[in-house]
Coordinates of C-alpha atoms in Angstrom, one line a residue:
Chain A
M278 CA 2.1 -118.0 -39.1
K279 CA 2.3 -120.4 -42.0
K280 CA 4.7 -122.6 -40.0
L281 CA 2.2 -122.7 -37.2
Y282 CA -0.6 -124.1 -39.4
I283 CA 1.7 -126.7 -40.9
R284 CA 2.6 -127.9 -37.4
R285 CA -1.0 -127.9 -36.4
F286 CA -2.0 -130.0 -39.4
L287 CA 0.8 -132.4 -38.7
W288 CA -0.4 -132.9 -35.2
I289 CA -4.0 -133.4 -36.3
G290 CA -2.8 -135.9 -38.9
F291 CA -0.9 -137.7 -36.2
F292 CA -4.0 -137.9 -33.9
I293 CA -6.1 -139.2 -36.8
I294 CA -3.6 -142.0 -37.4
I295 CA -3.6 -143.0 -33.7
W296 CA -7.4 -142.9 -33.8
E297 CA -7.7 -145.1 -36.8
V298 CA -5.1 -147.6 -35.4
T299 CA -7.1 -147.8 -32.2
Y300 CA -10.3 -148.3 -34.1
Y301 CA -8.9 -151.2 -36.2
S302 CA -7.2 -152.8 -33.2
N303 CA -10.7 -153.5 -31.8
V304 CA -9.7 -152.7 -28.3
Y305 CA -13.0 -150.9 -27.8
A306 CA -16.5 -151.9 -28.8
R307 CA -17.3 -150.3 -32.2
Q308 CA -20.4 -148.8 -30.7
I309 CA -18.3 -146.5 -28.5
F310 CA -15.3 -146.0 -30.7
P311 CA -16.4 -145.2 -34.3
S312 CA -13.9 -144.6 -37.2
I313 CA -13.1 -141.2 -38.5
E314 CA -14.9 -142.1 -41.7
Q315 CA -18.2 -142.9 -39.8
I316 CA -17.9 -139.6 -37.8
I317 CA -17.4 -137.5 -41.0
K318 CA -20.3 -139.4 -42.7
S319 CA -22.6 -138.7 -39.8
L320 CA -21.5 -135.1 -39.7
G321 CA -22.3 -134.8 -43.4
I322 CA -25.8 -136.3 -43.0
S323 CA -26.6 -134.1 -40.0
L324 CA -25.5 -131.0 -41.9
T325 CA -27.5 -131.8 -45.0
K326 CA -30.6 -133.6 -43.7
G327 CA -30.9 -132.7 -40.0
D328 CA -31.3 -129.6 -37.9
L329 CA -27.6 -129.3 -37.2
L330 CA -27.0 -126.0 -39.0
M331 CA -30.0 -124.4 -37.2
Q332 CA -28.7 -125.8 -33.9
I333 CA -25.3 -124.3 -34.5
G334 CA -26.9 -121.0 -35.3
F335 CA -29.1 -121.2 -32.2
S336 CA -26.0 -121.9 -30.0
F337 CA -24.1 -119.1 -31.7
I338 CA -26.9 -116.5 -31.2
I339 CA -27.5 -117.3 -27.6
I340 CA -23.8 -117.2 -26.8
L341 CA -23.4 -113.8 -28.5
K342 CA -26.4 -112.6 -26.5
G343 CA -24.9 -113.9 -23.3
L344 CA -21.5 -112.4 -24.1
L345 CA -23.0 -109.0 -25.0
I346 CA -24.8 -108.8 -21.7
G347 CA -21.7 -110.0 -19.9
I348 CA -19.5 -107.4 -21.6
V349 CA -21.9 -104.5 -20.7
L350 CA -22.2 -105.7 -17.1
S351 CA -18.5 -106.2 -16.6
V352 CA -17.7 -102.8 -18.1
L353 CA -20.1 -101.2 -15.7
L354 CA -18.9 -103.2 -12.7
S355 CA -15.2 -102.5 -13.5
F356 CA -16.0 -98.8 -13.9
F357 CA -17.5 -98.5 -10.5
D358 CA -14.9 -100.8 -9.1
Y359 CA -12.1 -98.5 -10.3
F360 CA -13.6 -95.2 -9.1
F361 CA -15.4 -96.1 -5.9
K362 CA -13.6 -97.8 -3.0
N363 CA -16.6 -99.1 -1.2
F364 CA -18.1 -100.7 -4.3
S365 CA -14.7 -102.3 -5.0
S366 CA -14.8 -104.2 -1.7
L367 CA -18.4 -105.3 -2.3
L368 CA -17.5 -106.5 -5.8
D369 CA -14.5 -108.5 -4.5
T370 CA -16.8 -110.2 -2.0
I371 CA -19.4 -111.0 -4.7
I372 CA -16.8 -112.4 -7.0
G373 CA -15.3 -114.4 -4.2
I374 CA -18.6 -116.0 -3.5
L375 CA -20.0 -116.5 -7.0
H376 CA -17.0 -117.1 -9.3
P377 CA -16.2 -120.6 -8.0
I378 CA -19.8 -121.8 -8.4
P379 CA -20.1 -123.8 -11.7
G380 CA -23.1 -122.8 -13.7
I381 CA -24.4 -126.3 -13.6
A382 CA -24.6 -126.3 -9.9
L383 CA -26.9 -123.3 -10.2
L384 CA -29.3 -125.2 -12.5
P385 CA -31.8 -126.4 -9.9
L386 CA -32.1 -122.8 -8.6
V387 CA -32.3 -121.3 -12.1
I388 CA -35.1 -123.7 -13.0
I389 CA -37.2 -122.5 -10.1
W390 CA -36.5 -118.8 -10.6
F391 CA -36.4 -118.5 -14.4
G392 CA -38.0 -121.7 -15.7
V393 CA -36.4 -123.7 -18.5
G394 CA -36.6 -121.4 -21.4
E395 CA -34.0 -119.2 -23.1
K396 CA -34.0 -116.9 -20.1
A397 CA -32.6 -119.7 -17.9
I398 CA -29.8 -120.5 -20.2
L399 CA -28.9 -116.9 -20.6
V400 CA -28.6 -116.6 -16.8
I401 CA -26.2 -119.5 -16.7
I402 CA -24.1 -118.1 -19.6
V403 CA -24.0 -114.6 -18.1
H404 CA -23.0 -116.1 -14.7
S405 CA -20.2 -118.1 -16.4
V406 CA -18.8 -115.2 -18.4
L407 CA -19.3 -112.2 -16.2
W408 CA -16.9 -113.0 -13.3
P409 CA -13.8 -114.0 -15.3
M410 CA -14.4 -111.0 -17.7
T411 CA -14.8 -108.6 -14.8
I412 CA -11.6 -109.9 -13.1
N413 CA -9.7 -109.4 -16.3
M414 CA -11.0 -106.0 -16.9
K415 CA -10.3 -104.9 -13.3
T416 CA -6.7 -106.2 -13.7
G417 CA -6.4 -104.3 -16.9
F418 CA -7.6 -101.0 -15.4
R419 CA -5.3 -101.4 -12.3
S420 CA -2.3 -102.1 -14.5
V421 CA -2.7 -98.7 -16.2
D422 CA 0.1 -96.4 -15.1
N423 CA -1.1 -93.9 -12.5
E424 CA 0.8 -91.1 -14.2
Y425 CA -1.6 -91.2 -17.2
I426 CA -4.5 -90.8 -14.8
E427 CA -2.9 -87.9 -13.0
V428 CA -2.1 -86.2 -16.4
S429 CA -5.7 -86.6 -17.6
K430 CA -7.0 -85.2 -14.3
N431 CA -4.8 -82.2 -14.8
F432 CA -6.3 -81.7 -18.3
G433 CA -9.7 -81.5 -16.5
M434 CA -11.1 -84.8 -17.7
N435 CA -14.1 -86.2 -15.6
I436 CA -14.2 -89.8 -14.6
W437 CA -16.2 -90.8 -17.7
Q438 CA -13.7 -89.3 -20.0
I439 CA -10.8 -90.9 -18.1
F440 CA -12.6 -94.2 -18.3
Y441 CA -13.4 -93.9 -22.0
Y442 CA -10.2 -92.3 -23.3
V443 CA -7.6 -93.6 -21.0
L444 CA -8.5 -96.8 -19.1
I445 CA -10.3 -98.7 -21.8
P446 CA -7.8 -98.2 -24.6
L447 CA -4.8 -98.9 -22.4
S448 CA -6.3 -102.1 -21.1
L449 CA -7.5 -103.4 -24.4
L450 CA -5.3 -106.5 -24.3
H451 CA -6.7 -107.5 -21.0
I452 CA -10.2 -107.0 -22.2
V453 CA -9.6 -109.1 -25.3
S454 CA -8.2 -111.9 -23.2
G455 CA -11.2 -111.6 -20.9
L456 CA -13.4 -111.9 -24.0
K457 CA -11.5 -115.0 -25.0
I458 CA -12.1 -116.6 -21.6
G459 CA -15.7 -115.5 -21.7
W460 CA -16.3 -117.0 -25.1
S461 CA -15.0 -120.4 -24.1
R462 CA -16.9 -120.3 -20.8
A463 CA -20.1 -119.4 -22.6
W464 CA -19.7 -122.5 -24.8
R465 CA -19.1 -124.7 -21.8
A466 CA -22.1 -123.3 -20.0
L467 CA -24.5 -123.7 -23.0
I468 CA -23.3 -127.2 -24.0
S469 CA -23.3 -128.6 -20.5
S470 CA -26.6 -127.2 -19.4
E471 CA -28.3 -128.6 -22.5
M472 CA -26.7 -131.9 -21.8
V473 CA -28.0 -131.9 -18.3
F474 CA -31.5 -130.6 -18.7
G475 CA -32.2 -130.8 -22.4
A476 CA -33.2 -128.7 -25.3
I477 CA -33.8 -125.0 -24.8
G478 CA -35.8 -123.4 -27.5
P479 CA -37.6 -125.1 -30.3
F480 CA -34.8 -127.4 -31.5
G481 CA -32.0 -126.9 -29.0
G482 CA -28.4 -126.1 -29.7
L483 CA -25.3 -128.2 -30.1
G484 CA -25.5 -129.6 -26.6
W485 CA -28.9 -131.0 -27.3
F486 CA -27.6 -132.4 -30.6
I487 CA -24.9 -134.3 -28.7
F488 CA -27.3 -135.4 -26.0
E489 CA -29.9 -136.7 -28.5
K490 CA -27.3 -138.6 -30.4
R491 CA -26.1 -140.1 -27.2
V492 CA -29.4 -141.3 -25.9
Y493 CA -30.3 -142.9 -29.3
M494 CA -26.8 -144.5 -29.2
D495 CA -25.7 -142.8 -32.4
T496 CA -22.0 -142.6 -31.3
P497 CA -20.5 -141.3 -34.6
G498 CA -23.1 -138.5 -34.3
T499 CA -22.0 -137.7 -30.7
Y500 CA -18.4 -137.4 -31.9
A501 CA -19.5 -135.3 -34.9
G502 CA -21.0 -132.8 -32.4
L503 CA -17.7 -132.5 -30.7
V504 CA -15.9 -132.0 -34.0
V505 CA -18.2 -129.1 -34.7
I506 CA -17.3 -127.5 -31.4
I507 CA -13.6 -128.0 -32.0
I508 CA -13.8 -126.5 -35.5
I509 CA -15.8 -123.5 -34.3
G510 CA -13.3 -123.0 -31.5
M511 CA -10.3 -123.1 -33.8
I512 CA -11.9 -120.6 -36.3
M513 CA -12.7 -118.2 -33.5
E514 CA -9.3 -118.5 -31.9
D515 CA -7.4 -118.0 -35.2
F516 CA -9.5 -115.6 -37.1
I517 CA -11.5 -113.5 -34.6
F518 CA -9.5 -113.4 -31.4
G519 CA -6.1 -113.7 -33.1
R520 CA -6.9 -110.7 -35.3
L521 CA -8.5 -108.7 -32.5
E522 CA -5.3 -109.1 -30.4
K523 CA -3.1 -108.0 -33.3
K524 CA -5.3 -105.0 -33.9
C525 CA -5.1 -104.0 -30.2
E526 CA -1.3 -104.4 -30.2
E527 CA -1.1 -102.1 -33.3
I528 CA -3.3 -99.5 -31.6
L529 CA -1.2 -99.6 -28.5
L530 CA 2.0 -99.2 -30.4
Chain B
M132 CA 14.5 -133.5 -34.4
K133 CA 13.1 -131.4 -31.7
M134 CA 9.7 -133.1 -31.9
K135 CA 11.0 -136.5 -30.7
P136 CA 10.5 -136.2 -26.9
T137 CA 7.0 -134.8 -27.2
L138 CA 6.2 -137.6 -29.7
I139 CA 7.4 -140.3 -27.4
L140 CA 5.6 -138.7 -24.5
T141 CA 2.3 -138.6 -26.4
I142 CA 2.6 -142.2 -27.6
S143 CA 3.3 -143.4 -24.1
M144 CA 0.4 -141.4 -22.7
I145 CA -2.0 -142.9 -25.2
M146 CA -0.7 -146.4 -24.4
L147 CA -1.1 -145.8 -20.8
L148 CA -4.7 -144.6 -21.4
M149 CA -5.5 -147.7 -23.4
T150 CA -4.2 -150.1 -20.8
A151 CA -6.1 -148.2 -18.1
C152 CA -9.5 -148.7 -19.7
G153 CA -8.8 -152.1 -21.3
K154 CA -10.8 -155.3 -20.7
K155 CA -11.1 -156.6 -17.2
H156 CA -10.6 -160.2 -16.5
D157 CA -11.0 -160.8 -12.8
N158 CA -13.6 -162.0 -10.4
T159 CA -15.5 -158.8 -9.9
V160 CA -19.2 -158.6 -10.8
K161 CA -20.2 -155.0 -11.4
I162 CA -23.8 -154.1 -11.3
A163 CA -25.3 -150.7 -12.2
Q164 CA -28.7 -149.3 -11.2
Q165 CA -30.4 -146.0 -11.2
Y166 CA -32.5 -144.1 -8.6
G167 CA -36.0 -144.7 -7.3
L168 CA -38.3 -147.1 -5.7
A169 CA -38.3 -149.4 -8.8
Y170 CA -34.9 -150.6 -7.8
A171 CA -35.9 -151.7 -4.2
P172 CA -35.1 -155.4 -4.7
I173 CA -31.5 -154.4 -5.6
Q174 CA -31.2 -152.3 -2.5
I175 CA -32.4 -155.2 -0.4
M176 CA -30.1 -157.7 -2.1
K177 CA -27.2 -155.3 -1.5
E178 CA -28.1 -154.6 2.1
K179 CA -28.7 -158.3 3.0
G180 CA -25.7 -159.4 1.1
F181 CA -27.6 -162.1 -0.8
L182 CA -25.3 -162.0 -3.8
E183 CA -22.1 -161.9 -1.8
E184 CA -23.4 -164.9 0.1
A185 CA -23.9 -166.9 -3.1
L186 CA -20.6 -165.8 -4.6
P187 CA -18.1 -165.9 -1.8
N188 CA -15.1 -165.9 -4.2
N189 CA -16.2 -162.9 -6.2
K190 CA -16.0 -159.3 -5.5
I191 CA -19.3 -157.5 -6.0
E192 CA -19.3 -153.9 -7.0
W193 CA -22.5 -151.7 -7.0
V194 CA -22.6 -148.6 -9.2
K195 CA -25.3 -145.9 -9.3
L196 CA -25.5 -144.1 -12.6
S197 CA -27.9 -141.4 -13.4
N198 CA -29.0 -142.4 -16.9
T199 CA -29.4 -145.3 -19.2
A200 CA -26.9 -143.9 -21.7
A201 CA -24.2 -144.0 -19.1
I202 CA -25.0 -147.6 -18.2
R203 CA -24.9 -148.7 -21.8
E204 CA -21.6 -147.0 -22.4
A205 CA -20.1 -148.5 -19.3
V206 CA -21.2 -152.0 -20.3
L207 CA -19.7 -151.4 -23.8
A208 CA -16.4 -150.2 -22.3
D209 CA -16.4 -153.5 -20.3
N210 CA -16.6 -151.6 -17.0
L211 CA -20.0 -153.1 -16.1
D212 CA -21.5 -156.6 -16.2
V213 CA -25.1 -156.0 -15.5
G214 CA -27.3 -152.9 -16.0
F215 CA -30.9 -152.2 -14.9
M216 CA -33.0 -150.0 -17.1
G217 CA -36.3 -149.7 -19.0
I218 CA -37.1 -151.9 -22.0
P219 CA -37.0 -149.1 -24.7
P220 CA -33.4 -147.9 -24.0
F221 CA -32.3 -151.5 -23.8
L222 CA -33.8 -152.1 -27.3
I223 CA -32.2 -149.0 -28.8
A224 CA -28.8 -150.3 -27.8
L225 CA -29.5 -153.8 -29.1
D226 CA -30.6 -152.3 -32.3
N227 CA -27.3 -150.4 -32.6
G228 CA -25.4 -153.6 -32.5
M229 CA -24.8 -154.1 -28.8
E230 CA -24.5 -157.8 -28.0
W231 CA -26.7 -158.2 -25.0
K232 CA -30.1 -159.5 -23.8
M233 CA -32.4 -159.1 -20.8
M234 CA -31.8 -161.5 -18.0
T235 CA -34.6 -160.7 -15.6
G236 CA -37.5 -158.3 -14.9
L237 CA -37.3 -156.3 -11.7
S238 CA -40.4 -154.2 -11.2
S239 CA -43.5 -152.8 -12.6
C240 CA -44.8 -149.6 -11.1
P241 CA -47.4 -146.9 -11.8
I242 CA -45.9 -144.1 -13.9
G243 CA -47.7 -141.3 -15.5
L244 CA -48.0 -137.8 -16.9
V245 CA -48.8 -135.2 -14.2
T246 CA -49.9 -131.6 -14.7
Y247 CA -51.0 -128.7 -12.5
D248 CA -53.1 -127.2 -15.2
D249 CA -56.9 -127.8 -14.7
N250 CA -57.5 -127.3 -18.3
I251 CA -55.4 -130.2 -19.4
K252 CA -57.5 -133.4 -19.1
T253 CA -56.3 -135.3 -22.1
L254 CA -53.3 -135.1 -24.4
K255 CA -55.5 -133.1 -26.9
D256 CA -55.6 -130.2 -24.4
F257 CA -51.9 -129.5 -24.6
T258 CA -51.2 -126.3 -26.6
S259 CA -47.9 -126.0 -28.6
K260 CA -46.5 -123.8 -25.8
D261 CA -46.9 -126.3 -23.0
K262 CA -43.6 -128.0 -22.2
I263 CA -43.4 -131.5 -20.9
A264 CA -40.5 -132.7 -18.8
L265 CA -39.3 -136.3 -18.9
P266 CA -35.9 -138.0 -18.4
Q267 CA -34.7 -138.1 -22.1
P268 CA -35.7 -139.0 -25.6
G269 CA -35.8 -142.8 -26.0
S270 CA -36.5 -143.4 -22.4
I271 CA -39.5 -145.6 -21.3
Q272 CA -41.4 -142.4 -20.3
H273 CA -40.8 -140.9 -23.8
I274 CA -41.8 -144.1 -25.6
L275 CA -45.0 -144.4 -23.5
L276 CA -45.9 -140.8 -24.2
A277 CA -45.3 -141.4 -27.9
M278 CA -47.6 -144.5 -27.8
A279 CA -50.3 -142.4 -26.2
C280 CA -49.9 -139.7 -28.8
E281 CA -50.1 -142.2 -31.6
R282 CA -53.4 -143.5 -30.2
E283 CA -55.0 -140.2 -29.1
L284 CA -53.5 -137.7 -31.5
G285 CA -52.8 -139.9 -34.5
K286 CA -49.1 -139.0 -34.5
A287 CA -46.4 -140.6 -32.3
D288 CA -44.2 -137.5 -32.3
A289 CA -47.0 -135.0 -31.9
L290 CA -45.6 -133.6 -28.7
D291 CA -41.9 -134.2 -29.3
N292 CA -41.1 -130.6 -29.9
Q293 CA -42.4 -129.7 -26.5
L294 CA -40.3 -132.1 -24.6
V295 CA -37.7 -130.9 -22.1
S296 CA -35.2 -133.5 -20.9
M297 CA -34.8 -133.4 -17.1
K298 CA -33.8 -135.8 -14.4
H299 CA -36.8 -136.7 -12.1
P300 CA -35.8 -134.4 -9.2
D301 CA -35.3 -131.4 -11.6
G302 CA -38.6 -132.2 -13.3
F303 CA -40.3 -132.4 -9.9
Q304 CA -39.0 -129.0 -8.9
A305 CA -39.9 -127.5 -12.3
L306 CA -43.5 -128.7 -12.0
T307 CA -43.7 -127.4 -8.5
A308 CA -42.4 -124.0 -9.5
K309 CA -45.2 -123.8 -12.1
Q310 CA -43.0 -121.9 -14.6
D311 CA -42.9 -123.1 -18.2
I312 CA -43.0 -126.9 -17.4
K313 CA -46.7 -127.8 -17.7
A314 CA -46.4 -131.5 -17.1
H315 CA -44.0 -134.2 -16.0
F316 CA -43.9 -137.8 -17.0
T317 CA -42.4 -139.5 -14.0
S318 CA -42.1 -142.6 -11.8
P319 CA -42.3 -143.2 -8.0
P320 CA -41.5 -141.7 -5.6
Y321 CA -41.7 -138.5 -7.6
L322 CA -45.0 -139.5 -9.1
F323 CA -46.5 -140.1 -5.6
E324 CA -45.1 -136.8 -4.2
E325 CA -46.5 -134.9 -7.2
L326 CA -49.9 -136.5 -6.9
A327 CA -49.9 -135.8 -3.1
N328 CA -50.0 -132.1 -4.0
E329 CA -53.7 -131.2 -4.6
D330 CA -52.9 -128.8 -7.4
N331 CA -51.7 -131.7 -9.6
H332 CA -53.6 -134.4 -11.4
M333 CA -52.7 -137.2 -13.7
V334 CA -53.3 -136.8 -17.5
I335 CA -52.5 -140.3 -18.5
T336 CA -50.9 -143.3 -16.7
G337 CA -48.2 -145.5 -18.2
E338 CA -50.6 -148.4 -18.3
E339 CA -53.2 -146.4 -20.2
A340 CA -50.5 -145.3 -22.6
M341 CA -49.3 -148.8 -23.2
G342 CA -52.8 -150.4 -23.2
S343 CA -51.6 -153.2 -20.9
E344 CA -49.2 -154.1 -18.1
F345 CA -45.5 -153.9 -18.8
T346 CA -42.2 -154.3 -17.0
F347 CA -40.8 -151.0 -15.9
I348 CA -37.2 -152.0 -15.1
A349 CA -35.3 -155.0 -16.3
G350 CA -31.8 -156.3 -15.9
A351 CA -29.6 -156.9 -18.9
C352 CA -26.1 -158.4 -19.5
T353 CA -23.7 -158.9 -22.3
E354 CA -23.3 -162.2 -24.3
D355 CA -19.8 -162.4 -22.9
F356 CA -21.1 -162.4 -19.3
Y357 CA -23.9 -164.8 -20.1
T358 CA -21.7 -167.4 -21.7
N359 CA -18.5 -167.1 -19.7
N360 CA -19.9 -166.4 -16.2
K361 CA -22.7 -169.0 -15.9
K362 CA -22.3 -169.3 -12.1
E363 CA -22.4 -165.5 -11.5
Y364 CA -25.3 -165.2 -13.9
S365 CA -27.5 -167.7 -12.1
A366 CA -26.5 -166.5 -8.7
L367 CA -27.7 -163.0 -9.6
I368 CA -31.0 -164.3 -10.8
E369 CA -31.4 -166.3 -7.6
A370 CA -30.5 -163.4 -5.4
I371 CA -33.1 -161.2 -7.1
N372 CA -35.7 -163.8 -6.5
K373 CA -34.6 -164.1 -2.9
S374 CA -34.8 -160.3 -2.4
I375 CA -38.3 -160.2 -3.8
E376 CA -39.4 -163.0 -1.6
F377 CA -37.8 -161.3 1.4
M378 CA -39.7 -158.1 0.7
I379 CA -43.0 -160.1 0.7
N380 CA -42.2 -162.1 3.8
N381 CA -40.4 -159.5 6.0
E382 CA -42.3 -156.4 5.5
D383 CA -41.1 -154.7 8.7
E384 CA -37.4 -155.2 8.0
T385 CA -37.9 -154.2 4.4
L386 CA -39.4 -151.0 5.5
D387 CA -36.6 -150.4 7.9
I388 CA -33.9 -150.9 5.3
L389 CA -35.6 -148.9 2.6
S390 CA -36.8 -146.0 4.7
N391 CA -33.2 -145.6 5.8
L392 CA -31.8 -145.8 2.3
Y393 CA -34.4 -143.5 0.7
E394 CA -34.5 -141.2 3.7
M395 CA -38.3 -141.5 3.8
D396 CA -40.9 -141.8 6.5
K397 CA -41.8 -145.4 7.2
E398 CA -45.6 -145.0 7.0
K399 CA -45.3 -143.0 3.8
L400 CA -43.0 -145.6 2.3
K401 CA -45.4 -148.4 3.3
G402 CA -48.2 -146.6 1.4
Y403 CA -46.0 -146.2 -1.6
L404 CA -44.9 -149.9 -1.7
N405 CA -48.5 -151.0 -1.4
Y406 CA -49.7 -148.5 -4.1
E407 CA -51.8 -150.2 -6.7
G408 CA -49.6 -151.3 -9.6
M409 CA -46.4 -151.4 -7.6
K410 CA -45.1 -154.9 -8.2
Y411 CA -41.7 -156.6 -8.0
A412 CA -41.4 -159.6 -10.3
T413 CA -38.8 -161.3 -12.5
D414 CA -41.0 -162.0 -15.5
I415 CA -40.7 -159.6 -18.4
Q416 CA -43.9 -158.2 -19.9
G417 CA -44.6 -155.9 -22.8
V418 CA -41.5 -156.6 -25.0
D419 CA -43.5 -157.4 -28.2
K420 CA -45.7 -154.3 -27.8
F421 CA -42.7 -152.0 -27.3
V422 CA -40.9 -153.6 -30.3
D423 CA -43.9 -153.3 -32.6
F424 CA -44.4 -149.7 -31.7
M425 CA -40.8 -148.7 -31.9
V426 CA -40.3 -150.4 -35.3
R427 CA -43.4 -148.8 -36.7
N428 CA -42.2 -145.3 -35.7
N429 CA -38.5 -145.8 -36.6
Y430 CA -37.1 -145.8 -33.1
L431 CA -35.7 -149.3 -34.1
N432 CA -34.4 -150.4 -37.5
K433 CA -35.5 -154.0 -37.3
S434 CA -38.0 -156.1 -35.4
Y435 CA -37.1 -158.6 -32.6
K436 CA -38.7 -161.7 -31.3
S437 CA -38.9 -162.4 -27.6
E438 CA -36.1 -165.0 -27.7
E439 CA -33.8 -162.5 -29.4
V440 CA -34.1 -160.1 -26.5
I441 CA -34.3 -162.3 -23.4
W442 CA -31.8 -165.0 -22.4
E443 CA -32.8 -168.7 -22.3

């Protein structure tokens, strides 16, 4: 674990050096390629004086909401998919149709049906996370050895009990990796929809932050927004999902 | 030393990337525009090949970008020579150290804030829940709205928290859907289409907001292009003049070309082009007023005189 961090920091250091060399070589206009120092300064100012913390919080909460709805729906869908043949073929068709459509392509429709408020953005997020999570969960359920199911049936378990005590625990790893995909999809959906059609909610989220910096040509600020996304992504990856995966492995052993 | 191959690979990738987007030094003239009737002379120039005729030894490339930020970034990255946009976004870039000036005006046209709500007659009637769609903060629509707010509500940013940034077609749809977008600050043809719907009415026009006439779209180029490509520069100015003259003298052919390009009915288009306030001209109006307002309200850090923002 420690070695991994050292390597990661080495790579980050390496990229920082390349970045600075590029900056000082003046290949690109300063207005589109700021130095690391300018980016960090801008980040500091936005954190202390601006709305950035609130915007991060807003992004976070709306993503958690979207993920929660996505999890509940995908658990339900996967449950019916596993136990009912007809539903399974319907679900496959729906996934086949909807999964390839990027959330952004749905924006014009979403605006007409749901307006431009929080509801609209939630719809986009749920659309982006639901299908990949469902596919993962389905795969997880299907990979559970049939013998376990037969044994539980012999014990007289009903489908809910089989679902809860056998299928879910045995496919935990698939579920966690589905969550991981869902999490990153939710970020993409939120950031890109805000960059396409603007702030949602009173002060917008991180996507709006980046968009606003861009239209006022505050390039260090634009990069600062990206840095925040990277940091949050790394924290989630290492501390939340990494630990969750470990826990699941322990449970399974 | 297991890292070595990856290191070499990474460095060569980066070098490859750098050469790929490096400075261009060839005969290409790259021109960017956005969408809408305000760009009609460019369409005519392109269709009739006026610029190609004047510059037989150059390659002319036409690019359509969907917002001013993208145009500015492309110019900075040296992927574009000339960009067309509203005066305020041009000024914001100049203020952030971009070395460029405006070379020509292109059009003035009626723009305005449209709503479907009968209760909204002036800006004072907007409640804090009413959302207003416009292209983006810092756009000419946003600055005009802020000017009107300063005059009528005493505060330039009075409605800023209610703005939703949307492209014109999305804003048009949102207004038609009558969901949470109450009003849309837009330009032709979207403005005309919205006003053609009886449910909608105009709250304030661009000219009322500004208090005088102003140039809606202007063309700008970098110092580098201006000093090193004199021939191309004057050819472009001439071609724009020629296009505008063509539009005046050959109305039928103009309508043919444009109705094809905009996929619009000819009669309808004729009405639009003759709409009051629709004007194609190369002079640039309203710069000082925009600068004064934007400095006063901190959209710009410093003030600019006309000769600092317009070439010659």
